[in-house]
Every structure is written in C-alpha cells, then in structure tokens.
mmCIF file of C-alpha atoms in Angstrom:
data_model
loop_
_atom_site.group_PDB
_atom_site.id
_atom_site.type_symbol
_atom_site.label_atom_id
_atom_site.label_comp_id
_atom_site.label_asym_id
_atom_site.label_seq_id
_atom_site.Cartn_x
_atom_site.Cartn_y
_atom_site.Cartn_z
ATOM 1 C CA UNK A 1 5.626 -9.450 29.993
ATOM 2 C CA UNK A 2 7.140 -13.033 29.042
ATOM 3 C CA UNK A 3 10.537 -13.786 27.625
ATOM 4 C CA UNK A 4 10.483 -14.154 23.464
ATOM 5 C CA UNK A 5 12.864 -16.932 22.690
ATOM 6 C CA UNK A 6 12.655 -15.922 18.867
ATOM 7 C CA UNK A 7 13.861 -12.710 19.620
ATOM 8 C CA UNK A 8 16.996 -13.787 21.424
ATOM 9 C CA UNK A 9 20.225 -13.515 19.879
ATOM 10 C CA UNK A 10 23.641 -15.791 20.525
ATOM 11 C CA UNK A 11 26.493 -13.513 20.372
ATOM 12 C CA UNK A 12 25.322 -10.477 19.520
ATOM 13 C CA UNK A 13 28.431 -9.002 20.805
ATOM 14 C CA UNK A 14 31.907 -10.097 20.427
ATOM 15 C CA UNK A 15 33.408 -10.424 23.690
ATOM 16 C CA UNK A 16 36.712 -8.808 24.479
ATOM 17 C CA UNK A 17 39.652 -11.356 25.492
ATOM 18 C CA UNK A 18 42.394 -9.887 27.690
ATOM 19 C CA UNK A 19 45.080 -11.619 27.499
ATOM 20 C CA UNK A 20 47.572 -8.928 29.101
ATOM 21 C CA UNK A 21 47.312 -5.495 30.467
ATOM 22 C CA UNK A 22 49.614 -2.398 31.026
ATOM 23 C CA UNK A 23 50.087 0.468 33.510
ATOM 24 C CA UNK A 24 46.917 2.880 32.623
ATOM 25 C CA UNK A 25 49.516 5.701 33.269
ATOM 26 C CA UNK A 26 51.487 4.342 30.204
ATOM 27 C CA UNK A 27 48.200 4.256 27.784
ATOM 28 C CA UNK A 28 47.905 8.133 28.976
ATOM 29 C CA UNK A 29 51.262 9.055 28.485
ATOM 30 C CA UNK A 30 51.528 7.592 24.994
ATOM 31 C CA UNK A 31 47.897 9.884 24.299
ATOM 32 C CA UNK A 32 46.279 6.598 23.743
ATOM 33 C CA UNK A 33 43.709 7.252 26.734
ATOM 34 C CA UNK A 34 43.068 10.843 27.210
ATOM 35 C CA UNK A 35 43.028 11.709 31.185
ATOM 36 C CA UNK A 36 39.529 12.506 31.379
ATOM 37 C CA UNK A 37 38.160 9.718 29.288
ATOM 38 C CA UNK A 38 35.940 7.117 31.401
ATOM 39 C CA UNK A 39 37.182 3.856 32.514
ATOM 40 C CA UNK A 40 35.530 0.934 34.328
ATOM 41 C CA UNK A 41 37.810 -0.317 36.831
ATOM 42 C CA UNK A 42 37.792 -3.685 38.478
ATOM 43 C CA UNK A 43 39.731 -4.691 41.941
ATOM 44 C CA UNK A 44 39.911 -8.202 43.053
ATOM 45 C CA UNK A 45 42.812 -8.969 45.439
ATOM 46 C CA UNK A 46 44.815 -5.927 45.261
ATOM 47 C CA UNK A 47 45.129 -6.114 41.676
ATOM 48 C CA UNK A 48 42.992 -3.619 39.434
ATOM 49 C CA UNK A 49 41.827 -3.521 35.775
ATOM 50 C CA UNK A 50 40.916 -0.214 34.240
ATOM 51 C CA UNK A 51 38.908 -0.937 31.064
ATOM 52 C CA UNK A 52 38.638 1.906 28.431
ATOM 53 C CA UNK A 53 34.727 2.686 27.753
ATOM 54 C CA UNK A 54 35.426 3.025 24.175
ATOM 55 C CA UNK A 55 36.451 -0.485 23.950
ATOM 56 C CA UNK A 56 33.754 -1.530 26.163
ATOM 57 C CA UNK A 57 30.553 -0.039 24.221
ATOM 58 C CA UNK A 58 31.842 -1.865 21.233
ATOM 59 C CA UNK A 59 32.655 -5.101 22.821
ATOM 60 C CA UNK A 60 30.278 -4.900 25.919
ATOM 61 C CA UNK A 61 31.769 -8.187 27.567
ATOM 62 C CA UNK A 62 35.660 -8.271 28.634
ATOM 63 C CA UNK A 63 36.532 -11.788 30.056
ATOM 64 C CA UNK A 64 40.097 -12.914 31.259
ATOM 65 C CA UNK A 65 42.069 -13.702 34.847
ATOM 66 C CA UNK A 66 42.639 -11.365 37.452
ATOM 67 C CA UNK A 67 44.266 -12.037 40.838
ATOM 68 C CA UNK A 68 44.464 -16.127 39.746
ATOM 69 C CA UNK A 69 40.471 -16.198 39.359
ATOM 70 C CA UNK A 70 38.337 -15.736 36.314
ATOM 71 C CA UNK A 71 36.094 -12.509 35.568
ATOM 72 C CA UNK A 72 33.931 -11.299 33.325
ATOM 73 C CA UNK A 73 32.758 -7.720 33.281
ATOM 74 C CA UNK A 74 29.911 -6.357 31.062
ATOM 75 C CA UNK A 75 28.601 -2.885 30.040
#
C-alpha cells in the first residue's frame, strides 16, 4: 500500500499549547479531574506533566517545554 498524498490533511487537529501547569491534586481537589479519570504522564529530568485524556482526545497533540527542553506528545 502506497502513501496517498491526496488523502493527507494538514492541521487536522488543533495542537494544545501548554503555557503553564499546576499540581494534579489541585485540579482533582476542585473536581475538574476525577480521581478515576485517565491521564497521560510525561516525565523528563525529574519533572512530570499529566495530560487529561479528555483534552487529549480532542487535541491529539500537546506541546511545550519540560525540564527546559521542548516536547511534543500525541495520542
């Protein structure tokens, strides 16, 4: 099967630009994220970020910086 360039769609998903974060326990404490919700966790250089799967199923791509280095995560 060959790659069909006519079926390729640019910018099909809107990336989620991560500008800041907060402790996960704060979002859970406010009830924005439930204790049994699924999160996607990224670890780098002793730092961690948790992405709420509800957001990731819409955006499919998140990007930002973690431990001073750029990252991109997709789902």
